[in-house]
mmCIF file of C-alpha atoms in Angstrom:
data_model
loop_
_atom_site.group_PDB
_atom_site.id
_atom_site.type_symbol
_atom_site.label_atom_id
_atom_site.label_comp_id
_atom_site.label_asym_id
_atom_site.label_seq_id
_atom_site.Cartn_x
_atom_site.Cartn_y
_atom_site.Cartn_z
ATOM 1 C CA MET Q 196 -2.530 -1.272 -5.373
ATOM 2 C CA SER Q 197 0.712 -2.927 -4.306
ATOM 3 C CA GLU Q 198 3.898 -0.948 -3.857
ATOM 4 C CA THR Q 199 5.392 -2.215 -7.109
ATOM 5 C CA MET Q 200 2.349 -1.660 -9.327
ATOM 6 C CA VAL Q 201 2.809 1.075 -11.875
ATOM 7 C CA GLY Q 202 0.001 3.375 -12.922
ATOM 8 C CA PRO Q 203 -0.734 4.444 -16.508
ATOM 9 C CA ALA Q 204 0.487 8.014 -15.894
ATOM 10 C CA GLU Q 205 3.819 6.733 -14.599
ATOM 11 C CA LEU Q 206 4.187 4.413 -17.588
ATOM 12 C CA GLU Q 207 3.461 7.286 -19.947
ATOM 13 C CA GLN Q 208 5.891 9.618 -18.208
ATOM 14 C CA ALA Q 209 8.642 6.962 -18.288
ATOM 15 C CA GLY Q 210 7.950 6.439 -21.985
ATOM 16 C CA GLN Q 211 8.144 10.190 -22.620
ATOM 17 C CA MET Q 212 11.535 10.331 -20.871
ATOM 18 C CA LEU Q 213 12.739 7.729 -23.366
ATOM 19 C CA GLY Q 214 11.630 9.751 -26.388
ATOM 20 C CA GLY Q 215 7.884 9.132 -26.473
ATOM 21 C CA ARG Q 216 6.097 7.860 -29.570
ATOM 22 C CA LYS Q 217 8.693 9.458 -31.843
ATOM 23 C CA VAL Q 218 11.406 7.114 -30.547
ATOM 24 C CA LEU Q 219 9.483 4.185 -29.050
ATOM 25 C CA LYS Q 220 6.721 4.142 -31.711
ATOM 26 C CA HIS Q 221 4.233 3.032 -29.032
ATOM 27 C CA LEU Q 222 3.917 4.097 -25.406
ATOM 28 C CA PRO Q 223 3.118 1.154 -23.154
ATOM 29 C CA ALA Q 224 -0.243 1.418 -21.417
ATOM 30 C CA THR Q 225 0.314 -1.584 -19.113
ATOM 31 C CA GLU Q 226 3.225 -3.203 -17.327
ATOM 32 C CA LEU Q 227 2.956 -6.154 -19.720
ATOM 33 C CA GLU Q 228 3.336 -3.840 -22.703
ATOM 34 C CA ALA Q 229 6.367 -2.277 -20.995
ATOM 35 C CA HIS Q 230 7.779 -5.783 -20.499
ATOM 36 C CA ASP Q 231 7.325 -6.555 -24.188
ATOM 37 C CA LEU Q 232 8.950 -3.274 -25.196
ATOM 38 C CA VAL Q 233 11.980 -3.938 -22.990
ATOM 39 C CA ARG Q 234 12.227 -7.564 -24.107
ATOM 40 C CA ARG Q 235 12.340 -6.512 -27.771
ATOM 41 C CA GLY Q 236 14.983 -3.914 -26.932
ATOM 42 C CA LEU Q 237 14.594 -0.168 -26.749
ATOM 43 C CA PRO Q 238 15.957 1.832 -29.666
ATOM 44 C CA ALA Q 239 19.478 3.086 -28.837
ATOM 45 C CA GLU Q 240 18.102 6.588 -29.437
ATOM 46 C CA ALA Q 241 15.914 6.168 -26.317
ATOM 47 C CA LEU Q 242 18.976 6.019 -24.084
ATOM 48 C CA GLY Q 243 20.337 9.207 -25.647
ATOM 49 C CA HIS Q 244 16.992 10.927 -25.213
ATOM 50 C CA LEU Q 245 16.881 9.961 -21.529
ATOM 51 C CA VAL Q 246 20.407 11.214 -20.865
ATOM 52 C CA ASP Q 247 19.760 14.466 -22.729
ATOM 53 C CA ALA Q 248 16.631 15.074 -20.631
ATOM 54 C CA LEU Q 249 18.504 14.850 -17.317
ATOM 55 C CA ILE Q 250 18.940 18.133 -15.468
ATOM 56 C CA ILE Q 251 21.351 17.377 -12.626
ATOM 57 C CA LEU Q 252 22.603 13.845 -13.201
ATOM 58 C CA LYS Q 253 25.181 14.715 -15.848
ATOM 59 C CA ARG Q 254 28.498 13.422 -14.482
ATOM 60 C CA PRO Q 255 29.725 10.137 -15.993
ATOM 61 C CA GLU Q 256 29.733 8.314 -12.644
ATOM 62 C CA GLN Q 257 26.131 9.404 -12.010
ATOM 63 C CA LEU Q 258 25.024 8.099 -15.398
ATOM 64 C CA GLU Q 259 26.839 4.818 -14.898
ATOM 65 C CA ALA Q 260 25.183 4.370 -11.484
ATOM 66 C CA ALA Q 261 21.743 5.261 -12.828
ATOM 67 C CA LEU Q 262 21.827 3.338 -16.095
ATOM 68 C CA GLY Q 263 24.338 0.580 -15.490
ATOM 69 C CA VAL Q 264 26.026 1.472 -18.776
ATOM 70 C CA SER Q 265 29.585 2.772 -18.972
ATOM 71 C CA ILE Q 266 30.088 6.119 -20.657
ATOM 72 C CA ARG Q 267 32.169 4.408 -23.319
ATOM 73 C CA THR Q 268 29.324 1.994 -24.082
ATOM 74 C CA PHE Q 269 26.852 4.884 -24.067
ATOM 75 C CA GLN Q 270 28.974 6.843 -26.553
ATOM 76 C CA ARG Q 271 29.186 3.795 -28.842
ATOM 77 C CA ARG Q 272 25.435 3.164 -28.613
ATOM 78 C CA LYS Q 273 24.569 6.743 -29.633
ATOM 79 C CA THR Q 274 25.610 6.017 -33.210
ATOM 80 C CA ASP Q 275 24.405 2.415 -33.324
ATOM 81 C CA SER Q 276 21.129 1.640 -35.061
ATOM 82 C CA ARG Q 277 20.688 -1.735 -33.331
ATOM 83 C CA PRO Q 278 18.274 -1.826 -30.392
ATOM 84 C CA LEU Q 279 19.630 -2.054 -26.864
ATOM 85 C CA ASP Q 280 19.803 -5.573 -25.495
ATOM 86 C CA PRO Q 281 17.084 -6.560 -22.991
ATOM 87 C CA ASP Q 282 19.368 -5.940 -19.996
ATOM 88 C CA GLN Q 283 20.351 -2.449 -21.153
ATOM 89 C CA SER Q 284 16.730 -1.753 -22.103
ATOM 90 C CA GLY Q 285 15.546 -2.907 -18.694
ATOM 91 C CA ARG Q 286 18.011 -0.682 -16.865
ATOM 92 C CA ALA Q 287 17.063 2.351 -18.972
ATOM 93 C CA TRP Q 288 13.332 1.650 -18.526
ATOM 94 C CA GLN Q 289 13.650 1.112 -14.759
ATOM 95 C CA PHE Q 290 15.622 4.313 -14.334
ATOM 96 C CA ALA Q 291 13.073 6.275 -16.385
ATOM 97 C CA ARG Q 292 10.268 4.740 -14.309
ATOM 98 C CA ILE Q 293 11.956 5.559 -10.986
ATOM 99 C CA LEU Q 294 12.683 9.087 -12.175
ATOM 100 C CA ALA Q 295 9.054 9.481 -13.275
ATOM 101 C CA ARG Q 296 7.831 8.236 -9.883
ATOM 102 C CA ALA Q 297 10.241 10.476 -7.968
ATOM 103 C CA THR Q 298 9.199 13.441 -10.127
ATOM 104 C CA GLU Q 299 5.582 12.752 -9.198
ATOM 105 C CA VAL Q 300 6.436 12.529 -5.480
ATOM 106 C CA PHE Q 301 8.739 15.577 -5.332
ATOM 107 C CA GLY Q 302 6.903 17.798 -7.815
ATOM 108 C CA SER Q 303 9.702 18.381 -10.319
ATOM 109 C CA GLN Q 304 12.314 16.420 -12.186
ATOM 110 C CA GLU Q 305 15.070 18.587 -10.731
ATOM 111 C CA ALA Q 306 13.943 17.817 -7.171
ATOM 112 C CA ALA Q 307 13.668 14.122 -8.065
ATOM 113 C CA GLU Q 308 17.210 14.026 -9.435
ATOM 114 C CA ARG Q 309 18.521 15.814 -6.335
ATOM 115 C CA TRP Q 310 16.753 13.249 -4.132
ATOM 116 C CA LEU Q 311 18.308 10.366 -6.070
ATOM 117 C CA GLU Q 312 21.734 11.833 -5.268
ATOM 118 C CA MET Q 313 21.164 12.452 -1.545
ATOM 119 C CA PRO Q 314 21.862 9.848 1.164
ATOM 120 C CA ALA Q 315 18.555 8.681 2.647
ATOM 121 C CA LEU Q 316 18.121 7.772 6.304
ATOM 122 C CA ALA Q 317 15.591 5.088 5.386
ATOM 123 C CA LEU Q 318 18.199 3.493 3.102
ATOM 124 C CA ASP Q 319 20.884 3.381 5.802
ATOM 125 C CA ARG Q 320 22.302 6.665 4.461
ATOM 126 C CA ARG Q 321 22.789 5.233 0.989
ATOM 127 C CA ARG Q 322 21.953 7.241 -2.106
ATOM 128 C CA PRO Q 323 18.895 5.909 -3.972
ATOM 129 C CA ILE Q 324 20.752 6.130 -7.293
ATOM 130 C CA ASP Q 325 23.353 3.654 -6.009
ATOM 131 C CA LEU Q 326 20.680 1.052 -5.283
ATOM 132 C CA LEU Q 327 19.220 0.962 -8.783
ATOM 133 C CA SER Q 328 21.739 -1.611 -10.007
ATOM 134 C CA THR Q 329 19.902 -4.577 -8.432
ATOM 135 C CA HIS Q 330 16.301 -5.710 -8.297
ATOM 136 C CA GLU Q 331 16.388 -5.663 -4.497
ATOM 137 C CA GLY Q 332 17.741 -2.108 -4.393
ATOM 138 C CA LEU Q 333 15.194 -0.973 -6.949
ATOM 139 C CA THR Q 334 12.437 -2.425 -4.778
ATOM 140 C CA LEU Q 335 13.787 -0.568 -1.732
ATOM 141 C CA VAL Q 336 13.774 2.726 -3.650
ATOM 142 C CA GLU Q 337 10.243 2.105 -4.975
ATOM 143 C CA THR Q 338 9.013 1.290 -1.476
ATOM 144 C CA LEU Q 339 10.605 4.427 -0.057
ATOM 145 C CA LEU Q 340 9.005 6.570 -2.775
ATOM 146 C CA THR Q 341 5.612 5.063 -1.968
ATOM 147 C CA ARG Q 342 6.111 5.737 1.737
ATOM 148 C CA LEU Q 343 7.128 9.334 1.033
ATOM 149 C CA ASP Q 344 4.145 9.784 -1.274
ATOM 150 C CA TYR Q 345 1.817 8.649 1.513
ATOM 151 C CA GLY Q 346 3.539 10.858 4.072
ATOM 152 C CA VAL Q 347 5.050 8.030 6.088
ATOM 153 C CA TYR Q 348 7.997 9.412 8.012
ATOM 154 C CA THR Q 349 11.127 7.476 7.140
#
């Protein structure tokens, strides 16, 4: 399995963080199904569900870093029935996926959120949450999580 492959349990956990079947109607079982879901646009309610489920990452600047959506936009989207656009959907999905992966590695969502906020030596003392805004940064965070999961000292 390559470092960027996502397992079914991780896909399910990411989907649950976004509201599960109640909000998404269908939990993706494959990365292609996740792609299709994001491309169609996640329901705006999914973003609210994700934010409400956070334990530590509650400050506006943390949410903006994690989701790439300003608090003002988030507040507007909470009452909007239109789906998120593919970019917003992608950012929400990727954050949910990274949080699911980190939760698996660290044993709890609280520990995962704390890790996302802490500078990491392997990331040149940058906080993982700050790297989630680009594909390259996301890949670095995924790779680090895989290394930590396999016990590779970083």
